[in-house]
Amino acid sequence: MIVNKNYNELLDSFGSYGEYQDKFIALDRDKNDHKAWGKAKQLNSKNSYHTYLKNYYNGHYSNEAKVKVDEFIHLEKKKQLEEKKLKDIERAKEQKAWELVLNKNNKEDYENYLKFYPTGIHKQQAKININKIIKEEKQKFNDYNILLKYSNILVNNEFMLRKANNLDELKNTTNIYYKNSFSIPKAIDKFTKLKRLSIKYPFEGKVRVEVPLSIGKLIHLEELAISNCTSSVGLSIILPNFKKLKHLFLSHLSNFEFDNFSARLLPNLKSLNLTACDLYGLPVEIGASIKLERVDISNNNLIEIPDAFKYL
């Protein structure tokens, strides 16, 4: 009996030790829980509270940790919204500045845009536009230099020839006289205000010179004179562009396709000179032009003259 009693007491003592061990583990966990919470509060960040919950999801401070995490998430969202709002405001300001720059479209304003918005959304386009302007300015400078080299300005409708003093004067020129030049620069179409143009090629039958088709862009011409041209095939094509043309003087032209020419396409034409253009015939309708007052068709190979010419 004594043995059994001692055995039971021994078993009871083991049971009590197990409980003691559980309590010890619980106390140690509570101690670590408290310590971890103190560290999380000290760091006071979303990550620190996340770390606490990862290790003590059901800990004494888990609810408070969850609240803290939610607060940080809310603050982050609020900050993101504020940053987005500021970015939208800045983007709107940049877009407005870009539109102003586009309207001015000059090198200096594009450079200022890049200075204030070095990482702007239109950075690449600004650089492209700057390079384009530089290229155009260089081409324009070259064009005007060529024109200055070859052209003379007709002063006061008299053959008093002189060179233009500067590019602005050249650009605003209304009268130009080319003499003894084998090549008329294509850039002649830069004379946007030109009203009178006289081109006299060197009289040299062996050299082929052509009328530059670019003069077809000079839509304000009122007077056009061309002589000694060995290739004037394209002239009849561009003549209809000159709706304001009043006086047309053509002499010593070869290959002029006058059959395709219609005086009706030049409604304001008053005088027409076709001296020595190697013509064999004339369009019938040319004599019916309402405003045409004077025609010179001397030194051609005409077989007959249309009856309509008697109404001039």
PDB file of C-alpha atoms in Angstrom:
ATOM      1  CA  MET A   1       0.000   0.000   0.000  1.00  0.00           C
ATOM      2  CA  ILE A   2       2.819   2.309   0.872  1.00  0.00           C
ATOM      3  CA  VAL A   3       4.474   1.594  -2.481  1.00  0.00           C
ATOM      4  CA  ASN A   4       1.296   2.394  -4.409  1.00  0.00           C
ATOM      5  CA  LYS A   5       0.811   5.628  -2.502  1.00  0.00           C
ATOM      6  CA  ASN A   6       4.322   6.804  -3.229  1.00  0.00           C
ATOM      7  CA  TYR A   7       3.908   5.883  -6.894  1.00  0.00           C
ATOM      8  CA  ASN A   8       0.703   7.921  -7.170  1.00  0.00           C
ATOM      9  CA  GLU A   9       2.380  10.887  -5.518  1.00  0.00           C
ATOM     10  CA  LEU A  10       5.236  10.546  -7.965  1.00  0.00           C
ATOM     11  CA  LEU A  11       2.786  10.596 -10.869  1.00  0.00           C
ATOM     12  CA  ASP A  12       1.049  13.644  -9.381  1.00  0.00           C
ATOM     13  CA  SER A  13       4.387  15.401  -9.096  1.00  0.00           C
ATOM     14  CA  PHE A  14       5.070  14.825 -12.792  1.00  0.00           C
ATOM     15  CA  GLY A  15       1.665  16.337 -13.622  1.00  0.00           C
ATOM     16  CA  SER A  16       2.435  19.408 -11.589  1.00  0.00           C
ATOM     17  CA  TYR A  17       5.813  19.810 -13.318  1.00  0.00           C
ATOM     18  CA  GLY A  18       4.133  19.765 -16.740  1.00  0.00           C
ATOM     19  CA  GLU A  19       1.804  22.525 -15.667  1.00  0.00           C
ATOM     20  CA  TYR A  20       4.748  24.431 -14.287  1.00  0.00           C
ATOM     21  CA  GLN A  21       6.589  24.045 -17.563  1.00  0.00           C
ATOM     22  CA  ASP A  22       3.568  25.332 -19.540  1.00  0.00           C
ATOM     23  CA  LYS A  23       3.265  28.289 -17.225  1.00  0.00           C
ATOM     24  CA  PHE A  24       6.974  29.006 -17.600  1.00  0.00           C
ATOM     25  CA  ILE A  25       6.693  28.889 -21.408  1.00  0.00           C
ATOM     26  CA  ALA A  26       3.627  31.165 -21.286  1.00  0.00           C
ATOM     27  CA  LEU A  27       5.403  33.659 -19.035  1.00  0.00           C
ATOM     28  CA  ASP A  28       8.432  33.635 -21.324  1.00  0.00           C
ATOM     29  CA  ARG A  29       6.198  34.181 -24.381  1.00  0.00           C
ATOM     30  CA  ASP A  30       4.405  37.053 -22.663  1.00  0.00           C
ATOM     31  CA  LYS A  31       7.754  38.565 -21.818  1.00  0.00           C
ATOM     32  CA  ASN A  32       8.917  38.280 -25.447  1.00  0.00           C
ATOM     33  CA  ASP A  33       5.514  39.543 -26.668  1.00  0.00           C
ATOM     34  CA  HIS A  34       5.842  42.653 -24.526  1.00  0.00           C
ATOM     35  CA  LYS A  35       9.431  43.140 -25.604  1.00  0.00           C
ATOM     36  CA  ALA A  36       8.513  42.759 -29.321  1.00  0.00           C
ATOM     37  CA  TRP A  37       5.658  45.222 -28.931  1.00  0.00           C
ATOM     38  CA  GLY A  38       7.965  47.744 -27.286  1.00  0.00           C
ATOM     39  CA  LYS A  39      10.365  47.450 -30.214  1.00  0.00           C
ATOM     40  CA  ALA A  40       7.509  47.808 -32.730  1.00  0.00           C
ATOM     41  CA  LYS A  41       6.268  50.964 -30.978  1.00  0.00           C
ATOM     42  CA  GLN A  42       9.782  52.352 -30.826  1.00  0.00           C
ATOM     43  CA  LEU A  43      10.264  51.911 -34.584  1.00  0.00           C
ATOM     44  CA  ASN A  44       6.650  52.980 -35.177  1.00  0.00           C
ATOM     45  CA  SER A  45       6.381  51.948 -38.814  1.00  0.00           C
ATOM     46  CA  LYS A  46       4.085  49.797 -40.873  1.00  0.00           C
ATOM     47  CA  ASN A  47       6.829  47.220 -41.300  1.00  0.00           C
ATOM     48  CA  SER A  48       7.575  47.063 -37.548  1.00  0.00           C
ATOM     49  CA  TYR A  49       3.908  46.391 -36.740  1.00  0.00           C
ATOM     50  CA  HIS A  50       3.742  43.859 -39.559  1.00  0.00           C
ATOM     51  CA  THR A  51       6.755  42.072 -38.067  1.00  0.00           C
ATOM     52  CA  TYR A  52       5.095  42.014 -34.651  1.00  0.00           C
ATOM     53  CA  LEU A  53       1.880  40.524 -36.095  1.00  0.00           C
ATOM     54  CA  LYS A  54       3.864  37.973 -38.038  1.00  0.00           C
ATOM     55  CA  ASN A  55       5.384  36.642 -34.798  1.00  0.00           C
ATOM     56  CA  TYR A  56       2.489  37.361 -32.417  1.00  0.00           C
ATOM     57  CA  TYR A  57      -0.655  37.417 -34.532  1.00  0.00           C
ATOM     58  CA  ASN A  58      -2.788  36.520 -31.474  1.00  0.00           C
ATOM     59  CA  GLY A  59      -0.532  38.364 -29.026  1.00  0.00           C
ATOM     60  CA  HIS A  60      -1.626  40.766 -26.298  1.00  0.00           C
ATOM     61  CA  TYR A  61      -1.103  43.756 -28.582  1.00  0.00           C
ATOM     62  CA  SER A  62      -2.257  42.247 -31.895  1.00  0.00           C
ATOM     63  CA  ASN A  63      -5.447  44.321 -32.131  1.00  0.00           C
ATOM     64  CA  GLU A  64      -3.565  47.517 -31.436  1.00  0.00           C
ATOM     65  CA  ALA A  65      -0.923  46.499 -33.992  1.00  0.00           C
ATOM     66  CA  LYS A  66      -3.625  45.915 -36.620  1.00  0.00           C
ATOM     67  CA  VAL A  67      -5.050  49.378 -35.936  1.00  0.00           C
ATOM     68  CA  LYS A  68      -1.603  50.904 -36.349  1.00  0.00           C
ATOM     69  CA  VAL A  69      -1.077  49.091 -39.659  1.00  0.00           C
ATOM     70  CA  ASP A  70      -4.445  50.369 -40.931  1.00  0.00           C
ATOM     71  CA  GLU A  71      -3.492  53.898 -39.887  1.00  0.00           C
ATOM     72  CA  PHE A  72      -0.245  53.714 -41.832  1.00  0.00           C
ATOM     73  CA  ILE A  73      -2.043  52.334 -44.887  1.00  0.00           C
ATOM     74  CA  HIS A  74      -4.540  55.194 -44.673  1.00  0.00           C
ATOM     75  CA  LEU A  75      -1.719  57.752 -44.394  1.00  0.00           C
ATOM     76  CA  GLU A  76       0.076  56.213 -47.368  1.00  0.00           C
ATOM     77  CA  LYS A  77      -3.045  56.377 -49.511  1.00  0.00           C
ATOM     78  CA  LYS A  78      -3.632  59.962 -48.447  1.00  0.00           C
ATOM     79  CA  LYS A  79      -0.038  60.852 -49.296  1.00  0.00           C
ATOM     80  CA  GLN A  80      -0.312  59.136 -52.670  1.00  0.00           C
ATOM     81  CA  LEU A  81      -3.478  61.096 -53.462  1.00  0.00           C
ATOM     82  CA  GLU A  82      -1.804  64.364 -52.474  1.00  0.00           C
ATOM     83  CA  GLU A  83       1.266  63.541 -54.552  1.00  0.00           C
ATOM     84  CA  LYS A  84      -0.936  62.630 -57.513  1.00  0.00           C
ATOM     85  CA  LYS A  85      -2.830  65.884 -57.112  1.00  0.00           C
ATOM     86  CA  LEU A  86       0.425  67.848 -57.037  1.00  0.00           C
ATOM     87  CA  LYS A  87       1.709  65.948 -60.069  1.00  0.00           C
ATOM     88  CA  ASP A  88      -1.526  66.679 -61.931  1.00  0.00           C
ATOM     89  CA  ILE A  89      -1.178  70.367 -61.092  1.00  0.00           C
ATOM     90  CA  GLU A  90       2.459  70.410 -62.209  1.00  0.00           C
ATOM     91  CA  ARG A  91       1.601  68.466 -65.360  1.00  0.00           C
ATOM     92  CA  ALA A  92      -1.177  70.954 -66.171  1.00  0.00           C
ATOM     93  CA  LYS A  93       1.241  73.861 -65.659  1.00  0.00           C
ATOM     94  CA  GLU A  94       3.816  72.147 -67.850  1.00  0.00           C
ATOM     95  CA  GLN A  95       1.238  71.454 -70.560  1.00  0.00           C
ATOM     96  CA  LYS A  96       0.151  75.093 -70.543  1.00  0.00           C
ATOM     97  CA  ALA A  97       3.782  76.201 -70.783  1.00  0.00           C
ATOM     98  CA  TRP A  98       4.349  73.755 -73.648  1.00  0.00           C
ATOM     99  CA  GLU A  99       1.354  75.067 -75.582  1.00  0.00           C
ATOM    100  CA  LEU A 100       2.692  78.621 -75.260  1.00  0.00           C
ATOM    101  CA  VAL A 101       6.090  77.442 -76.482  1.00  0.00           C
ATOM    102  CA  LEU A 102       4.470  75.683 -79.449  1.00  0.00           C
ATOM    103  CA  ASN A 103       2.591  78.846 -80.394  1.00  0.00           C
ATOM    104  CA  LYS A 104       5.809  80.890 -80.389  1.00  0.00           C
ATOM    105  CA  ASN A 105       7.765  78.059 -82.016  1.00  0.00           C
ATOM    106  CA  ASN A 106      11.245  79.490 -81.636  1.00  0.00           C
ATOM    107  CA  LYS A 107      14.557  78.067 -80.475  1.00  0.00           C
ATOM    108  CA  GLU A 108      14.881  80.241 -77.374  1.00  0.00           C
ATOM    109  CA  ASP A 109      11.490  79.246 -75.945  1.00  0.00           C
ATOM    110  CA  TYR A 110      12.135  75.540 -76.545  1.00  0.00           C
ATOM    111  CA  GLU A 111      15.461  75.894 -74.709  1.00  0.00           C
ATOM    112  CA  ASN A 112      13.734  77.652 -71.795  1.00  0.00           C
ATOM    113  CA  TYR A 113      11.203  74.817 -71.633  1.00  0.00           C
ATOM    114  CA  LEU A 114      14.039  72.284 -71.334  1.00  0.00           C
ATOM    115  CA  LYS A 115      15.669  74.442 -68.668  1.00  0.00           C
ATOM    116  CA  PHE A 116      12.557  74.530 -66.468  1.00  0.00           C
ATOM    117  CA  TYR A 117      11.369  70.996 -67.308  1.00  0.00           C
ATOM    118  CA  PRO A 118      14.551  68.928 -67.891  1.00  0.00           C
ATOM    119  CA  THR A 119      12.562  65.703 -67.446  1.00  0.00           C
ATOM    120  CA  GLY A 120       9.309  67.023 -68.909  1.00  0.00           C
ATOM    121  CA  ILE A 121       6.921  64.892 -70.934  1.00  0.00           C
ATOM    122  CA  HIS A 122       7.683  66.971 -74.061  1.00  0.00           C
ATOM    123  CA  LYS A 123      11.462  66.920 -73.598  1.00  0.00           C
ATOM    124  CA  GLN A 124      12.159  64.820 -76.674  1.00  0.00           C
ATOM    125  CA  GLN A 125       9.818  66.820 -78.914  1.00  0.00           C
ATOM    126  CA  ALA A 126      11.406  70.079 -77.740  1.00  0.00           C
ATOM    127  CA  LYS A 127      14.836  68.788 -78.781  1.00  0.00           C
ATOM    128  CA  ILE A 128      13.460  67.652 -82.150  1.00  0.00           C
ATOM    129  CA  ASN A 129      11.882  71.073 -82.752  1.00  0.00           C
ATOM    130  CA  ILE A 130      15.110  72.868 -81.800  1.00  0.00           C
ATOM    131  CA  ASN A 131      17.103  70.806 -84.291  1.00  0.00           C
ATOM    132  CA  LYS A 132      14.447  71.434 -86.934  1.00  0.00           C
ATOM    133  CA  ILE A 133      14.578  75.203 -86.386  1.00  0.00           C
ATOM    134  CA  ILE A 134      18.386  75.200 -86.512  1.00  0.00           C
ATOM    135  CA  LYS A 135      18.261  73.261 -89.768  1.00  0.00           C
ATOM    136  CA  GLU A 136      15.626  75.584 -91.263  1.00  0.00           C
ATOM    137  CA  GLU A 137      17.530  78.693 -90.196  1.00  0.00           C
ATOM    138  CA  LYS A 138      20.701  77.328 -91.734  1.00  0.00           C
ATOM    139  CA  GLN A 139      18.878  76.505 -94.966  1.00  0.00           C
ATOM    140  CA  LYS A 140      17.198  79.897 -94.980  1.00  0.00           C
ATOM    141  CA  PHE A 141      20.524  81.609 -94.459  1.00  0.00           C
ATOM    142  CA  ASN A 142      22.051  79.624 -97.321  1.00  0.00           C
ATOM    143  CA  ASP A 143      19.059  80.356 -99.567  1.00  0.00           C
ATOM    144  CA  TYR A 144      19.234  84.091 -98.971  1.00  0.00           C
ATOM    145  CA  ASN A 145      22.979  84.123 -99.443  1.00  0.00           C
ATOM    146  CA  ILE A 146      22.508  82.455-102.822  1.00  0.00           C
ATOM    147  CA  LEU A 147      19.790  84.936-103.744  1.00  0.00           C
ATOM    148  CA  LEU A 148      21.920  87.863-102.633  1.00  0.00           C
ATOM    149  CA  LYS A 149      24.738  86.584-104.791  1.00  0.00           C
ATOM    150  CA  TYR A 150      22.684  86.249-107.976  1.00  0.00           C
ATOM    151  CA  SER A 151      19.976  88.892-107.735  1.00  0.00           C
ATOM    152  CA  ASN A 152      19.679  92.616-108.210  1.00  0.00           C
ATOM    153  CA  ILE A 153      16.789  94.751-107.067  1.00  0.00           C
ATOM    154  CA  LEU A 154      14.963  96.843-109.628  1.00  0.00           C
ATOM    155  CA  VAL A 155      14.556 100.281-108.054  1.00  0.00           C
ATOM    156  CA  ASN A 156      11.491 102.419-108.733  1.00  0.00           C
ATOM    157  CA  ASN A 157      10.582 100.367-111.807  1.00  0.00           C
ATOM    158  CA  GLU A 158      13.758 101.591-113.506  1.00  0.00           C
ATOM    159  CA  PHE A 159      16.796  99.549-114.495  1.00  0.00           C
ATOM    160  CA  MET A 160      18.916 100.967-111.691  1.00  0.00           C
ATOM    161  CA  LEU A 161      20.427  97.814-110.259  1.00  0.00           C
ATOM    162  CA  ARG A 162      21.895  97.366-106.799  1.00  0.00           C
ATOM    163  CA  LYS A 163      22.400  94.658-104.207  1.00  0.00           C
ATOM    164  CA  ALA A 164      20.136  94.265-101.198  1.00  0.00           C
ATOM    165  CA  ASN A 165      21.658  95.623 -97.975  1.00  0.00           C
ATOM    166  CA  ASN A 166      20.328  92.894 -95.685  1.00  0.00           C
ATOM    167  CA  LEU A 167      18.154  89.791 -95.571  1.00  0.00           C
ATOM    168  CA  ASP A 168      15.034  91.626 -94.404  1.00  0.00           C
ATOM    169  CA  GLU A 169      15.216  93.956 -97.373  1.00  0.00           C
ATOM    170  CA  LEU A 170      15.693  90.984 -99.662  1.00  0.00           C
ATOM    171  CA  LYS A 171      12.730  89.148 -98.152  1.00  0.00           C
ATOM    172  CA  ASN A 172      10.458  92.159 -98.705  1.00  0.00           C
ATOM    173  CA  THR A 173      11.684  92.781-102.231  1.00  0.00           C
ATOM    174  CA  THR A 174       8.934  93.335-104.791  1.00  0.00           C
ATOM    175  CA  ASN A 175      11.105  93.775-107.906  1.00  0.00           C
ATOM    176  CA  ILE A 176      13.999  91.562-109.023  1.00  0.00           C
ATOM    177  CA  TYR A 177      16.071  91.559-112.193  1.00  0.00           C
ATOM    178  CA  TYR A 178      18.325  88.617-113.113  1.00  0.00           C
ATOM    179  CA  LYS A 179      20.795  89.197-115.916  1.00  0.00           C
ATOM    180  CA  ASN A 180      23.329  86.929-117.596  1.00  0.00           C
ATOM    181  CA  SER A 181      23.025  84.102-115.119  1.00  0.00           C
ATOM    182  CA  PHE A 182      23.009  80.460-116.196  1.00  0.00           C
ATOM    183  CA  SER A 183      21.386  79.339-112.959  1.00  0.00           C
ATOM    184  CA  ILE A 184      18.436  80.876-111.141  1.00  0.00           C
ATOM    185  CA  PRO A 185      18.358  79.486-107.567  1.00  0.00           C
ATOM    186  CA  LYS A 186      15.350  77.374-106.640  1.00  0.00           C
ATOM    187  CA  ALA A 187      15.139  79.408-103.459  1.00  0.00           C
ATOM    188  CA  ILE A 188      13.681  82.255-105.472  1.00  0.00           C
ATOM    189  CA  ASP A 189      10.296  81.174-104.106  1.00  0.00           C
ATOM    190  CA  LYS A 190      11.371  82.773-100.797  1.00  0.00           C
ATOM    191  CA  PHE A 191      10.500  86.164-102.308  1.00  0.00           C
ATOM    192  CA  THR A 192       6.904  85.848-101.135  1.00  0.00           C
ATOM    193  CA  LYS A 193       6.050  89.503-101.848  1.00  0.00           C
ATOM    194  CA  LEU A 194       7.562  89.635-105.303  1.00  0.00           C
ATOM    195  CA  LYS A 195       5.474  91.527-107.884  1.00  0.00           C
ATOM    196  CA  ARG A 196       7.953  91.968-110.733  1.00  0.00           C
ATOM    197  CA  LEU A 197      10.474  89.435-111.951  1.00  0.00           C
ATOM    198  CA  SER A 198      12.788  89.777-114.941  1.00  0.00           C
ATOM    199  CA  ILE A 199      15.050  86.894-115.997  1.00  0.00           C
ATOM    200  CA  LYS A 200      17.492  87.372-118.859  1.00  0.00           C
ATOM    201  CA  TYR A 201      19.671  84.358-119.566  1.00  0.00           C
ATOM    202  CA  PRO A 202      22.982  84.698-121.460  1.00  0.00           C
ATOM    203  CA  PHE A 203      22.378  84.350-125.178  1.00  0.00           C
ATOM    204  CA  GLU A 204      24.290  81.117-125.678  1.00  0.00           C
ATOM    205  CA  GLY A 205      22.632  78.520-127.848  1.00  0.00           C
ATOM    206  CA  LYS A 206      24.930  75.697-126.815  1.00  0.00           C
ATOM    207  CA  VAL A 207      24.071  75.971-123.133  1.00  0.00           C
ATOM    208  CA  ARG A 208      20.822  74.505-121.865  1.00  0.00           C
ATOM    209  CA  VAL A 209      19.136  76.749-119.312  1.00  0.00           C
ATOM    210  CA  GLU A 210      15.740  76.128-117.800  1.00  0.00           C
ATOM    211  CA  VAL A 211      13.061  78.248-116.211  1.00  0.00           C
ATOM    212  CA  PRO A 212      12.964  77.254-112.505  1.00  0.00           C
ATOM    213  CA  LEU A 213       9.548  75.783-111.675  1.00  0.00           C
ATOM    214  CA  SER A 214       9.872  77.246-108.182  1.00  0.00           C
ATOM    215  CA  ILE A 215       8.787  80.642-109.539  1.00  0.00           C
ATOM    216  CA  GLY A 216       5.319  79.095-109.773  1.00  0.00           C
ATOM    217  CA  LYS A 217       4.989  79.826-106.046  1.00  0.00           C
ATOM    218  CA  LEU A 218       5.268  83.576-106.599  1.00  0.00           C
ATOM    219  CA  ILE A 219       1.504  84.023-106.762  1.00  0.00           C
ATOM    220  CA  HIS A 220       1.631  87.814-106.309  1.00  0.00           C
ATOM    221  CA  LEU A 221       3.523  88.446-109.540  1.00  0.00           C
ATOM    222  CA  GLU A 222       2.077  91.227-111.671  1.00  0.00           C
ATOM    223  CA  GLU A 223       4.885  91.398-114.215  1.00  0.00           C
ATOM    224  CA  LEU A 224       7.029  88.539-115.548  1.00  0.00           C
ATOM    225  CA  ALA A 225       9.750  88.810-118.191  1.00  0.00           C
ATOM    226  CA  ILE A 226      11.853  85.865-119.409  1.00  0.00           C
ATOM    227  CA  SER A 227      14.257  85.830-122.343  1.00  0.00           C
ATOM    228  CA  ASN A 228      16.894  83.592-123.955  1.00  0.00           C
ATOM    229  CA  CYS A 229      15.726  80.323-122.432  1.00  0.00           C
ATOM    230  CA  THR A 230      16.543  77.102-124.298  1.00  0.00           C
ATOM    231  CA  SER A 231      14.189  74.937-122.248  1.00  0.00           C
ATOM    232  CA  SER A 232      10.859  76.433-121.256  1.00  0.00           C
ATOM    233  CA  VAL A 233       8.768  73.256-121.294  1.00  0.00           C
ATOM    234  CA  GLY A 234       7.442  73.738-117.753  1.00  0.00           C
ATOM    235  CA  LEU A 235       6.567  77.404-118.196  1.00  0.00           C
ATOM    236  CA  SER A 236       3.071  76.749-119.564  1.00  0.00           C
ATOM    237  CA  ILE A 237       2.406  74.603-116.489  1.00  0.00           C
ATOM    238  CA  ILE A 238       3.200  77.279-113.919  1.00  0.00           C
ATOM    239  CA  LEU A 239       1.762  80.320-115.723  1.00  0.00           C
ATOM    240  CA  PRO A 240      -1.813  79.634-114.514  1.00  0.00           C
ATOM    241  CA  ASN A 241      -0.573  80.204-110.947  1.00  0.00           C
ATOM    242  CA  PHE A 242      -0.161  83.908-111.634  1.00  0.00           C
ATOM    243  CA  LYS A 243      -3.767  85.072-111.301  1.00  0.00           C
ATOM    244  CA  LYS A 244      -2.640  88.662-110.648  1.00  0.00           C
ATOM    245  CA  LEU A 245      -0.305  88.812-113.656  1.00  0.00           C
ATOM    246  CA  LYS A 246      -0.856  91.929-115.807  1.00  0.00           C
ATOM    247  CA  HIS A 247       2.178  91.924-118.084  1.00  0.00           C
ATOM    248  CA  LEU A 248       3.907  88.876-119.580  1.00  0.00           C
ATOM    249  CA  PHE A 249       7.059  89.328-121.675  1.00  0.00           C
ATOM    250  CA  LEU A 250       8.558  86.211-123.273  1.00  0.00           C
ATOM    251  CA  SER A 251      11.270  86.447-125.906  1.00  0.00           C
ATOM    252  CA  HIS A 252      13.708  84.039-127.556  1.00  0.00           C
ATOM    253  CA  LEU A 253      12.251  80.986-125.836  1.00  0.00           C
ATOM    254  CA  SER A 254      12.609  77.440-127.124  1.00  0.00           C
ATOM    255  CA  ASN A 255      10.240  74.533-126.550  1.00  0.00           C
ATOM    256  CA  PHE A 256       7.489  76.763-125.230  1.00  0.00           C
ATOM    257  CA  GLU A 257       4.265  74.723-125.390  1.00  0.00           C
ATOM    258  CA  PHE A 258       1.970  77.605-126.198  1.00  0.00           C
ATOM    259  CA  ASP A 259      -0.743  75.302-127.537  1.00  0.00           C
ATOM    260  CA  ASN A 260      -1.521  74.320-123.950  1.00  0.00           C
ATOM    261  CA  PHE A 261      -1.616  77.922-122.814  1.00  0.00           C
ATOM    262  CA  SER A 262      -4.957  79.566-122.104  1.00  0.00           C
ATOM    263  CA  ALA A 263      -5.272  83.308-121.653  1.00  0.00           C
ATOM    264  CA  ARG A 264      -8.418  82.680-119.625  1.00  0.00           C
ATOM    265  CA  LEU A 265      -6.178  81.315-116.874  1.00  0.00           C
ATOM    266  CA  LEU A 266      -4.661  84.795-116.575  1.00  0.00           C
ATOM    267  CA  PRO A 267      -7.795  86.938-116.079  1.00  0.00           C
ATOM    268  CA  ASN A 268      -5.902  90.189-115.374  1.00  0.00           C
ATOM    269  CA  LEU A 269      -3.448  90.014-118.281  1.00  0.00           C
ATOM    270  CA  LYS A 270      -3.191  93.368-120.109  1.00  0.00           C
ATOM    271  CA  SER A 271      -0.129  92.956-122.304  1.00  0.00           C
ATOM    272  CA  LEU A 272       1.487  89.900-123.859  1.00  0.00           C
ATOM    273  CA  ASN A 273       4.862  89.836-125.607  1.00  0.00           C
ATOM    274  CA  LEU A 274       5.851  86.640-127.435  1.00  0.00           C
ATOM    275  CA  THR A 275       8.784  87.866-129.511  1.00  0.00           C
ATOM    276  CA  ALA A 276      10.958  85.241-131.234  1.00  0.00           C
ATOM    277  CA  CYS A 277       9.490  82.282-129.386  1.00  0.00           C
ATOM    278  CA  ASP A 278       9.557  79.988-132.427  1.00  0.00           C
ATOM    279  CA  LEU A 279       5.743  79.836-132.562  1.00  0.00           C
ATOM    280  CA  TYR A 280       3.830  78.327-135.502  1.00  0.00           C
ATOM    281  CA  GLY A 281       0.354  79.057-134.200  1.00  0.00           C
ATOM    282  CA  LEU A 282      -1.660  80.794-131.522  1.00  0.00           C
ATOM    283  CA  PRO A 283      -4.652  79.628-129.479  1.00  0.00           C
ATOM    284  CA  VAL A 284      -7.854  81.115-130.911  1.00  0.00           C
ATOM    285  CA  GLU A 285      -9.149  82.195-127.529  1.00  0.00           C
ATOM    286  CA  ILE A 286      -6.172  84.412-126.772  1.00  0.00           C
ATOM    287  CA  GLY A 287      -7.686  87.240-128.754  1.00  0.00           C
ATOM    288  CA  ALA A 288     -10.912  87.012-126.798  1.00  0.00           C
ATOM    289  CA  SER A 289      -9.301  87.898-123.485  1.00  0.00           C
ATOM    290  CA  ILE A 290     -11.329  90.754-121.977  1.00  0.00           C
ATOM    291  CA  LYS A 291      -8.517  92.805-120.382  1.00  0.00           C
ATOM    292  CA  LEU A 292      -5.808  92.060-122.949  1.00  0.00           C
ATOM    293  CA  GLU A 293      -4.880  95.353-124.662  1.00  0.00           C
ATOM    294  CA  ARG A 294      -1.533  94.754-126.356  1.00  0.00           C
ATOM    295  CA  VAL A 295       0.097  91.719-128.012  1.00  0.00           C
ATOM    296  CA  ASP A 296       3.518  91.492-129.676  1.00  0.00           C
ATOM    297  CA  ILE A 297       4.050  88.300-131.690  1.00  0.00           C
ATOM    298  CA  SER A 298       6.827  89.475-133.970  1.00  0.00           C
ATOM    299  CA  ASN A 299       9.696  87.295-135.236  1.00  0.00           C
ATOM    300  CA  ASN A 300       7.828  84.000-135.065  1.00  0.00           C
ATOM    301  CA  ASN A 301       6.911  81.378-137.683  1.00  0.00           C
ATOM    302  CA  LEU A 302       3.195  82.143-137.697  1.00  0.00           C
ATOM    303  CA  ILE A 303       1.277  81.028-140.774  1.00  0.00           C
ATOM    304  CA  GLU A 304      -1.891  82.874-139.846  1.00  0.00           C
ATOM    305  CA  ILE A 305      -3.252  85.015-137.069  1.00  0.00           C
ATOM    306  CA  PRO A 306      -6.614  84.120-135.463  1.00  0.00           C
ATOM    307  CA  ASP A 307      -9.520  86.430-136.386  1.00  0.00           C
ATOM    308  CA  ALA A 308     -10.201  87.060-132.724  1.00  0.00           C
ATOM    309  CA  PHE A 309      -7.121  89.296-132.611  1.00  0.00           C
ATOM    310  CA  LYS A 310      -9.021  92.040-134.410  1.00  0.00           C
ATOM    311  CA  TYR A 311     -11.021  92.631-131.220  1.00  0.00           C
ATOM    312  CA  LEU A 312      -7.939  93.634-129.257  1.00  0.00           C
TER     313      LEU A 312
END
